[in-house]
CSV table of C-alpha atoms and ligand atoms in Angstrom, one decimal:
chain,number,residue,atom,x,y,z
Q,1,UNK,CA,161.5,82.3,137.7
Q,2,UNK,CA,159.2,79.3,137.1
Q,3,UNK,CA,160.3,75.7,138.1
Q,4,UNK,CA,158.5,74.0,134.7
Q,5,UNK,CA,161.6,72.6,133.3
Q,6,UNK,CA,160.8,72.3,129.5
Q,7,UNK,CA,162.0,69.7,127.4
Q,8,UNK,CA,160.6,70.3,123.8
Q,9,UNK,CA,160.4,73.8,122.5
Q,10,UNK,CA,158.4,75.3,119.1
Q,11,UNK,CA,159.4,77.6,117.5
Q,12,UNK,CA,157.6,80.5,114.7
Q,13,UNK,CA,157.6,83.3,113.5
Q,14,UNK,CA,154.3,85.5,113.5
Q,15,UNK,CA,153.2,88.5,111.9
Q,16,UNK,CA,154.9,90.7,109.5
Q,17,UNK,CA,158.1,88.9,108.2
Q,18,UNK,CA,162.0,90.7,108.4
Q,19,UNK,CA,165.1,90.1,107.3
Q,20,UNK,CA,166.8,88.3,110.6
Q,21,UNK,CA,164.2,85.9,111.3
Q,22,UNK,CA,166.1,83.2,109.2
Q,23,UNK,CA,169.1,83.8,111.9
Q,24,UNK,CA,166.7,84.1,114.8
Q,25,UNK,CA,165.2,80.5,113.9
Q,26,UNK,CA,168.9,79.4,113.5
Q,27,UNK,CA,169.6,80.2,116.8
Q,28,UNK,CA,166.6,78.9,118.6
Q,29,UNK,CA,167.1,75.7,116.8
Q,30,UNK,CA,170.9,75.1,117.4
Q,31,UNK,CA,171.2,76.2,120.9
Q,32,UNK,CA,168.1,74.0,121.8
Q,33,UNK,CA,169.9,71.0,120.2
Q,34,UNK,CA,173.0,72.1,122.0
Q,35,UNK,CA,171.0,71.9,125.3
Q,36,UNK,CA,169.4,68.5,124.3
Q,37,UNK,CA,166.2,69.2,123.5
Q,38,UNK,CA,164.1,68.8,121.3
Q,39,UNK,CA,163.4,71.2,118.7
Q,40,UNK,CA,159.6,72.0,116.5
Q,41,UNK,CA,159.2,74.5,113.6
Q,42,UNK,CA,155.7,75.5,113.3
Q,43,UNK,CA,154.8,77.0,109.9
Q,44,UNK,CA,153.1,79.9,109.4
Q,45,UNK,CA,152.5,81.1,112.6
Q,46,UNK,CA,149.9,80.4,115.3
Q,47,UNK,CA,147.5,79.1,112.4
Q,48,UNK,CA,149.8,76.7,112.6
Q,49,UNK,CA,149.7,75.4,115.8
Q,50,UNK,CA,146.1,75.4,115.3
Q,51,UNK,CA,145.9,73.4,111.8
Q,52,UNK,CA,149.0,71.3,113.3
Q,53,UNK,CA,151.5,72.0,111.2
Q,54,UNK,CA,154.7,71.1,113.0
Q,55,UNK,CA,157.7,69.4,112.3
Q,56,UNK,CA,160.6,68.4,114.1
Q,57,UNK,CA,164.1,70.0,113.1
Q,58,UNK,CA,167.5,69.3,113.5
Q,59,UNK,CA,170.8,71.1,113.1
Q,60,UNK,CA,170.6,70.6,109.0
Q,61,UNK,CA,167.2,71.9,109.0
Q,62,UNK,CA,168.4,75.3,109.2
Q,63,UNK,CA,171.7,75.0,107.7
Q,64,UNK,CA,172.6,77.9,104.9
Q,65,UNK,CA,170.1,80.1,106.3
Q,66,UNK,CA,171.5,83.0,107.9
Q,67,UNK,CA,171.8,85.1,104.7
Q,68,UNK,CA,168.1,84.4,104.0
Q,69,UNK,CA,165.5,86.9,103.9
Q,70,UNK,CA,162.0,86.0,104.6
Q,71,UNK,CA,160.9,83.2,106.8
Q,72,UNK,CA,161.9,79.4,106.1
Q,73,UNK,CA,158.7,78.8,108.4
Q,74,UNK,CA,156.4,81.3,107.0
Q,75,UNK,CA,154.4,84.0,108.8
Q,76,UNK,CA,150.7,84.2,109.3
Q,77,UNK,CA,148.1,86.6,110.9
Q,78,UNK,CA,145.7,83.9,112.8
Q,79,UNK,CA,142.4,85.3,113.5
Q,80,UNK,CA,141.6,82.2,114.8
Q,81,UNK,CA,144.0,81.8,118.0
Q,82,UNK,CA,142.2,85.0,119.3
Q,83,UNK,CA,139.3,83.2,120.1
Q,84,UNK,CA,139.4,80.8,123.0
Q,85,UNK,CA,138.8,77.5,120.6
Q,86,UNK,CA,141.2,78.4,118.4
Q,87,UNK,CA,144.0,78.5,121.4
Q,88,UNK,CA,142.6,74.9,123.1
Q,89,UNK,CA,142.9,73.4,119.6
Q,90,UNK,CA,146.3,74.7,119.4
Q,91,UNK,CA,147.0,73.5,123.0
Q,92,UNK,CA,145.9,70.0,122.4
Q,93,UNK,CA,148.7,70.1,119.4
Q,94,UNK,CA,151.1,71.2,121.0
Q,95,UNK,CA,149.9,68.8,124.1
Q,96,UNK,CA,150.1,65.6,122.0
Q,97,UNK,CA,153.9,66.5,120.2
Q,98,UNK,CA,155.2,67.0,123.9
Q,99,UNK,CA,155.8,70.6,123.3
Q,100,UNK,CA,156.4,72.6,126.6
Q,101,UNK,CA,158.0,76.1,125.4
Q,102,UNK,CA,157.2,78.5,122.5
Q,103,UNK,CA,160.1,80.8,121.2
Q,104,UNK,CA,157.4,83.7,118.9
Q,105,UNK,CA,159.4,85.7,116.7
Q,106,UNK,CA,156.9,88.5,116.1
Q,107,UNK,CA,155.6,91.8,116.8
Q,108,UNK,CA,153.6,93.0,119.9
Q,109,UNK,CA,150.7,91.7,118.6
Q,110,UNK,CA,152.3,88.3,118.6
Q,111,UNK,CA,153.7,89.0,122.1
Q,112,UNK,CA,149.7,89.6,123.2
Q,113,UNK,CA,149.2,86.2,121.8
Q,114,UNK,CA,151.5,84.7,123.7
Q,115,UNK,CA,150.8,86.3,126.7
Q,116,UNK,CA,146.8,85.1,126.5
Q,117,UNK,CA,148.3,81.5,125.5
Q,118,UNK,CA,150.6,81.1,128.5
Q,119,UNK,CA,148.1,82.6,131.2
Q,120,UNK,CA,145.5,79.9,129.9
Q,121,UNK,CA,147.5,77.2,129.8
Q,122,UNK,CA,151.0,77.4,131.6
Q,123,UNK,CA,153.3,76.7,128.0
Q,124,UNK,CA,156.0,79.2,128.9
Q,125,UNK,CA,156.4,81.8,125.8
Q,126,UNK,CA,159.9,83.8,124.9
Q,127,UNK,CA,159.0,86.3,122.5
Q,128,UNK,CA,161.8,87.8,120.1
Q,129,UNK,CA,161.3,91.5,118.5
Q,130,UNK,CA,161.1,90.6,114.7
Q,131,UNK,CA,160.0,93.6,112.9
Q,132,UNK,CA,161.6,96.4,110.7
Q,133,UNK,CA,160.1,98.9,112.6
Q,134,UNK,CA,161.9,99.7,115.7
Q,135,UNK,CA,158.7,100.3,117.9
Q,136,UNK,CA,158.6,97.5,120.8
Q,137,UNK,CA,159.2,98.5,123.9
Q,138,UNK,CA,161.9,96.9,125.9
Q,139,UNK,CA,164.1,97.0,123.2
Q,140,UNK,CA,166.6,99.0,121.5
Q,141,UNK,CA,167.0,97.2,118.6
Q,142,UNK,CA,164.8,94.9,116.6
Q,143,UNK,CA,165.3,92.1,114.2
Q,144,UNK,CA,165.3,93.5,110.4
Q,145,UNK,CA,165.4,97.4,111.4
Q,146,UNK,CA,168.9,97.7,110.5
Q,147,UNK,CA,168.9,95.6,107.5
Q,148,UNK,CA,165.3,97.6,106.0
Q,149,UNK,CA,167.1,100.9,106.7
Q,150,UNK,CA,170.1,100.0,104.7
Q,151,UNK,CA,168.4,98.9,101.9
Q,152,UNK,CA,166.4,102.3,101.8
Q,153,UNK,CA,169.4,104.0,101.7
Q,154,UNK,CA,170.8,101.9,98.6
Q,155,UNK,CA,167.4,103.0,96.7
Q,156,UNK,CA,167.9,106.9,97.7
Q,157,UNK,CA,171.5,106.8,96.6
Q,158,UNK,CA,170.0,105.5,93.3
Q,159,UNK,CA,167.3,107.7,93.2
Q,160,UNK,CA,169.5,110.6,94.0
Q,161,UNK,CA,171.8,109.9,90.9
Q,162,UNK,CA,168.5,111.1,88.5
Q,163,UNK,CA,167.1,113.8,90.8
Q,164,UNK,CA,170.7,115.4,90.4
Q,165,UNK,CA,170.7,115.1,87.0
Q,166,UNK,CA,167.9,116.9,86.6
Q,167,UNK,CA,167.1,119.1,89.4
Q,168,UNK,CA,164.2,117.8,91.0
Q,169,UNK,CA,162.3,117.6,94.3
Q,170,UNK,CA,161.8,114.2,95.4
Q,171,UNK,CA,159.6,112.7,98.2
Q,172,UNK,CA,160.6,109.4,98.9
Q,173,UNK,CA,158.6,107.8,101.2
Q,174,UNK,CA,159.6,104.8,103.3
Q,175,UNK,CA,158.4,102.2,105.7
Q,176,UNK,CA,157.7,102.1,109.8
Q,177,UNK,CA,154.1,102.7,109.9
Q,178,UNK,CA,153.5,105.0,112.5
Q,179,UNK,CA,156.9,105.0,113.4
Q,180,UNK,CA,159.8,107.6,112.2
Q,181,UNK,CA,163.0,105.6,113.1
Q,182,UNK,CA,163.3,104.3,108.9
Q,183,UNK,CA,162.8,107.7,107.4
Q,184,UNK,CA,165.0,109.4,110.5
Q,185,UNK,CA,168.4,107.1,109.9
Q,186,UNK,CA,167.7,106.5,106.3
Q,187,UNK,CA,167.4,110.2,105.6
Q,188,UNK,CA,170.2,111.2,107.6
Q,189,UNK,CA,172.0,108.8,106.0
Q,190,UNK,CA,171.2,110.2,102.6
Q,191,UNK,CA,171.5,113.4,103.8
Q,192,UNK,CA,167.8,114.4,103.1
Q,193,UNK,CA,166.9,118.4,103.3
Q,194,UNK,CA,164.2,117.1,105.2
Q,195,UNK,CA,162.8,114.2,106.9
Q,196,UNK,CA,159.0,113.9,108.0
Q,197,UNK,CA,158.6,111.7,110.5
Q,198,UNK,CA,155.1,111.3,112.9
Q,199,UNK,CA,156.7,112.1,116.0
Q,200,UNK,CA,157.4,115.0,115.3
Q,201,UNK,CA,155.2,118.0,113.7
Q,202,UNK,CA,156.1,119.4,110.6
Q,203,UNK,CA,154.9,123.1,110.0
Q,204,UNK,CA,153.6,122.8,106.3
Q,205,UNK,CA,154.7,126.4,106.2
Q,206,UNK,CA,158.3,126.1,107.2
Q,207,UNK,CA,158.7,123.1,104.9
Q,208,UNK,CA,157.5,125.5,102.0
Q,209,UNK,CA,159.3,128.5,103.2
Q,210,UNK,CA,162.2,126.3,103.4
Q,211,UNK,CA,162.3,124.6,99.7
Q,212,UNK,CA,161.3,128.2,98.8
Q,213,UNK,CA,164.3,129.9,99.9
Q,214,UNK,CA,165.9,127.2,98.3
Q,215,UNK,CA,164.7,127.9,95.0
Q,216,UNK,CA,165.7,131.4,95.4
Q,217,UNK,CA,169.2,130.3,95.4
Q,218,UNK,CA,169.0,127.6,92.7
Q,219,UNK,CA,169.3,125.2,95.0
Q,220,UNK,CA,167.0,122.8,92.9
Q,221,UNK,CA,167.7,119.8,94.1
Q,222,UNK,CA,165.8,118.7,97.4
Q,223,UNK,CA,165.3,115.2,99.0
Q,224,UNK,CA,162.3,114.8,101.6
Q,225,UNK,CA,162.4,111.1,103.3
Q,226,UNK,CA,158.7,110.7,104.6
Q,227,UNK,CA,157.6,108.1,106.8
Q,228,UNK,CA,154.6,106.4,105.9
Q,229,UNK,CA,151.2,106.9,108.1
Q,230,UNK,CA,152.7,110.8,108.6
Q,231,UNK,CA,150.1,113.7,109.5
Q,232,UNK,CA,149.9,114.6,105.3
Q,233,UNK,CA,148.8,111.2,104.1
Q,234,UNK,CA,150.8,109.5,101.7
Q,235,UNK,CA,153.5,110.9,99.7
Q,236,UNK,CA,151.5,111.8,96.8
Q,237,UNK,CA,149.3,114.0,99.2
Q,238,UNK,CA,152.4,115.8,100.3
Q,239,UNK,CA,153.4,116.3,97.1
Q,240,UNK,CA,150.5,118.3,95.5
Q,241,UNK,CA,150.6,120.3,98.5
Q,242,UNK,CA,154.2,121.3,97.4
Q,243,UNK,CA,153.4,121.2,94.0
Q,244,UNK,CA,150.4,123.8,94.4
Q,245,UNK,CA,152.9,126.2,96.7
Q,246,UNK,CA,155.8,125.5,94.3
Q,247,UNK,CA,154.2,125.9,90.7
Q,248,UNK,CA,158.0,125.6,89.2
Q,249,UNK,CA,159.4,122.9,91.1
Q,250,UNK,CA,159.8,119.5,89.4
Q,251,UNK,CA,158.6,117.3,92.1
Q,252,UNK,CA,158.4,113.5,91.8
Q,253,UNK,CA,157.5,111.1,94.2
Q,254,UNK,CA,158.8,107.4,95.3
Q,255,UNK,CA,157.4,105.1,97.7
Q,256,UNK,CA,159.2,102.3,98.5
Q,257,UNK,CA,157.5,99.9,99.7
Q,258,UNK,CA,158.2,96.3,100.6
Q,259,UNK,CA,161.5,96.1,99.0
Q,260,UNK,CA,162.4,97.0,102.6
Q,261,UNK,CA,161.3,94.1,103.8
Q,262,UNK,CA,162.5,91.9,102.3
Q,263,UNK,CA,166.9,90.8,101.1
Q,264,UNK,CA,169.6,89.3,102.5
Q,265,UNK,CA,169.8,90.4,106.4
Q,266,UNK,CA,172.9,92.8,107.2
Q,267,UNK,CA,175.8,91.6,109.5
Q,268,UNK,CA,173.7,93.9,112.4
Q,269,UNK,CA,170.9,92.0,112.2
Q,270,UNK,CA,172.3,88.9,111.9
Q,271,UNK,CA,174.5,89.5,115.1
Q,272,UNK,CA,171.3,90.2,116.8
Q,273,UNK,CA,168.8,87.4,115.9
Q,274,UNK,CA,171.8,85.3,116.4
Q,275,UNK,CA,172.2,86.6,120.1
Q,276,UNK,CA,168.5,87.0,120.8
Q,277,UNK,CA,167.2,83.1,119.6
Q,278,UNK,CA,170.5,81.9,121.9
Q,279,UNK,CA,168.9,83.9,124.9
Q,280,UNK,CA,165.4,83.1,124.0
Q,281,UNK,CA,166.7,79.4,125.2
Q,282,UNK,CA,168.6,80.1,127.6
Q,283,UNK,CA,165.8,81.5,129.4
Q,284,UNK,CA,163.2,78.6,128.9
Q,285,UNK,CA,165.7,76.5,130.5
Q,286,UNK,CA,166.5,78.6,133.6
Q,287,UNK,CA,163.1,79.4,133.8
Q,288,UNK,CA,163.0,83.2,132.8
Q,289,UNK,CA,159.5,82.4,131.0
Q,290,UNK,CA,156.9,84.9,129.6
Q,291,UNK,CA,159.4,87.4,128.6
Q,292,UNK,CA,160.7,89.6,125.4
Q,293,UNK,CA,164.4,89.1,124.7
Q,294,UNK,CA,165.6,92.4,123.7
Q,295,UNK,CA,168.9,94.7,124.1
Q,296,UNK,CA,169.1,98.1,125.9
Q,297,UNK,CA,172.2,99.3,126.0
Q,298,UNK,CA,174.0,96.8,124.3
Q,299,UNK,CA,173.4,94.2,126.8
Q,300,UNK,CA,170.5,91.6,127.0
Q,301,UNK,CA,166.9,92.9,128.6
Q,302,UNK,CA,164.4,90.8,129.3
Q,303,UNK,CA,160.8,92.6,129.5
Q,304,UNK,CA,157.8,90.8,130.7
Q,305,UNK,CA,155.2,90.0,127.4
Q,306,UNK,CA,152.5,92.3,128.9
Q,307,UNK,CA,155.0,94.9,128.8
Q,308,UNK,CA,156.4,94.3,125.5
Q,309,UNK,CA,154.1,96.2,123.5
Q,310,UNK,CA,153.9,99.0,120.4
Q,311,UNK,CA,156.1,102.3,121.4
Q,312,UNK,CA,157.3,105.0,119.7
Q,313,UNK,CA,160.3,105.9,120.8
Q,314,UNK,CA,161.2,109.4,121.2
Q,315,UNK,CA,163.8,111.0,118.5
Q,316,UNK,CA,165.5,113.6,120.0
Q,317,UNK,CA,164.9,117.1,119.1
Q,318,UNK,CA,168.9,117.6,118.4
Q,319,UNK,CA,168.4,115.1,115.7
Q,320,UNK,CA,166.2,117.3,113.7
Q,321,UNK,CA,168.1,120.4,114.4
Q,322,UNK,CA,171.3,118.5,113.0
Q,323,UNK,CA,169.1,117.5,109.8
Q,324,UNK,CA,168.5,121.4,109.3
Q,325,UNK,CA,172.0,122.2,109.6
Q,326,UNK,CA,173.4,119.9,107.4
Q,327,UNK,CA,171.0,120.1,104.6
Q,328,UNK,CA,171.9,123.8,104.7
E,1,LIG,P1,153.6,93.2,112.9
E,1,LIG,O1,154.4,94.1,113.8
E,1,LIG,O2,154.2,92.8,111.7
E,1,LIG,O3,152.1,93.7,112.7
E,1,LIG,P2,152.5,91.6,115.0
E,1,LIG,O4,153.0,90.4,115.7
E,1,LIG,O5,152.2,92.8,115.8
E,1,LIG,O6,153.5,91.8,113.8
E,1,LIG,P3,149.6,91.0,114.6
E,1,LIG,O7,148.9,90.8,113.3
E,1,LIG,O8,149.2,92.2,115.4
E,1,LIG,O9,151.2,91.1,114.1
E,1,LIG,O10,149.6,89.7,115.5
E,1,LIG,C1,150.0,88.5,115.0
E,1,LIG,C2,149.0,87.4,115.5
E,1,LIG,O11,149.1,87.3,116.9
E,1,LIG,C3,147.6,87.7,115.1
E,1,LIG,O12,147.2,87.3,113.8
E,1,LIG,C4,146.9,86.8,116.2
E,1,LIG,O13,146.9,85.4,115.7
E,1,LIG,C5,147.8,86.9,117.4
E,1,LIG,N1,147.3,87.9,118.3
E,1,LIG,C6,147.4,89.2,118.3
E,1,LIG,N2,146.8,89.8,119.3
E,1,LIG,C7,146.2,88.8,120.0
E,1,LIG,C8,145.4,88.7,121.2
E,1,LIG,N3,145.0,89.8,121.9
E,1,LIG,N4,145.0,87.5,121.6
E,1,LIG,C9,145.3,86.3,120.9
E,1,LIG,N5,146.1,86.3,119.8
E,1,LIG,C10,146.5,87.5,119.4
């Protein structure tokens, strides 16, 4: 715990935007105001604080927000505030406003930021996981997860509908980078015959043997939920592998894409960037500085920045077993 009683807080979000950071700024904003302090947005991330663009907001600011995708303050990627000038010019800003906390809502690489900020120049930083991805460690949940893997389920419910109709094979492929968490819930969800996900290895020749059998008992109609950055490229890739082992199947391929990012957040996320920008407060004023708000267990975890970086987490093996069953 660190005695530097803070007084005027920022706030931004940084990186890849989700759905929740609306809520998150919300939170920060309100609870700060509650406390008596005062409250800064700063757009567009750390460029920013470097180009000084910071306002001060009140309670109204972010009224009728909560149900808004996106970010009201924008997201950026600074290369800038990697290099040492880049942080001192942001410092000074920050200096002459009065600002003596940050809230980040961000990924790890925003957490990084942070972390080099604060060790050079003593501004406590609360980080808050904002990414649809599910991959921070120190965290169960993350802000927009729950809300991106809902709306991937809406579109393979749709997209289900016209591969029914007409028997086909389709490869849907959804977001997460190198992580499986989107394609493991969303497919479940959907109840995909299979889900490809990078934590686990998919044997090429059980997939085929599998959608072979398949087609042996007119079973023609197969969903497989792909996670983007998987060991078979993209979804087109995977699909003229199946296409050259499967000369007769009608195989057709979606991506996605950034419809999953962005719409109205869901009640989960909500709850959660609601609860996490309250904490991320709470801790600047008691003094729990340089940390990662996050939840493990349904209860509030705080992880130092340094430690709050890019995980996978592991999907148990039972998972995939259940996927097999089911889809039988
Ligand atoms: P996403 O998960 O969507 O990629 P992220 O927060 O990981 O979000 P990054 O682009 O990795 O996104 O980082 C956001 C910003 O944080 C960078 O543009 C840069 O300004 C800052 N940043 C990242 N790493 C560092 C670092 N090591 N030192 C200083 N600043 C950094």
């Amino acid at each position: 715990m660190s005695k530097h009683k803070v007084t005027k807080i920022g706030v931004l979000t940084s990186g890849g935007d989700s759905p929740g950071m609306n809520a998150a700024i919300r939170a920060v904003v309100r609870t700060g105001i509650y406390h008596g302090l005062e409250v800064f947005g700063i757009r567009r991330g750390y460029s920013g604080m470097i180009d000084n663009d910071i306002f001060l907001m009140d309670s109204k600011s972010v009224a009728n927000i909560i149900q808004r995708g996106g970010t009201i303050l924008k997201t950026a990627r600074s290369d800038e505030f990697r290099t040492p000038e880049g942080r001192a010019i942001a410092y000074k800003n920050l200096k002459r406003l009065g600002i003596d906390g940050l809230v980040i809502i961000g990924g790890d690489g925003s957490f990084k930021g942070a972390q080099t900020f604060s060790n050079e120049y003593d501004i406590p930083c609360i980080g808050l996981p904002g990414t649809i991805d599910k991959d921070i460690a120190g965290s169960d949940v993350t802000i927009g997860f729950d809300t991106a893997v809902n709306t991937a389920v809406e579109a393979i419910d749709k997209i289900r509908d016209t591969m029914d109709a007409h028997d086909r094979l389709f490869i849907v492929e959804v977001m997460g980078r190198d992580a499986g968490y989107i394609a493991l819930h969303s497919g479940i969800a959907t109840g995909a015959e299979n889900i490809i996900i990078p934590e686990t290895k998919t044997d090429i020749e059980e997939l085929i043997a599998n959608l072979t059998e398949k087609e042996k008992r007119k079973k023609l109609v197969n969903l497989i939920v792909v996670a983007e950055g998987g060991q078979f490229g993209d979804a087109n890739e995977l699909a003229k592998i199946v296409k050259g082992r499967l000369p007769n199947a009608d195989v057709r391929v979606c991506i996605l894409g950034h419809i999953q990012r962005g719409g109205s957040p869901t009640c989960e996320d909500r709850l959660i960037a609601s609860h996490m920008g309250y904490y991320a407060v709470e801790s600047l004023l008691i003094g729990r500085h340089n940390v990662m708000v996050g939840v493990i267990n349904n209860k509030i975890h705080y992880t130092p920045l340094n430690h709050a970086v890019k995980q996978k987490q592991t999907i148990g093996q039972e998972w995939m077993k259940i996927v097999k069953i089911l889809a039988s």
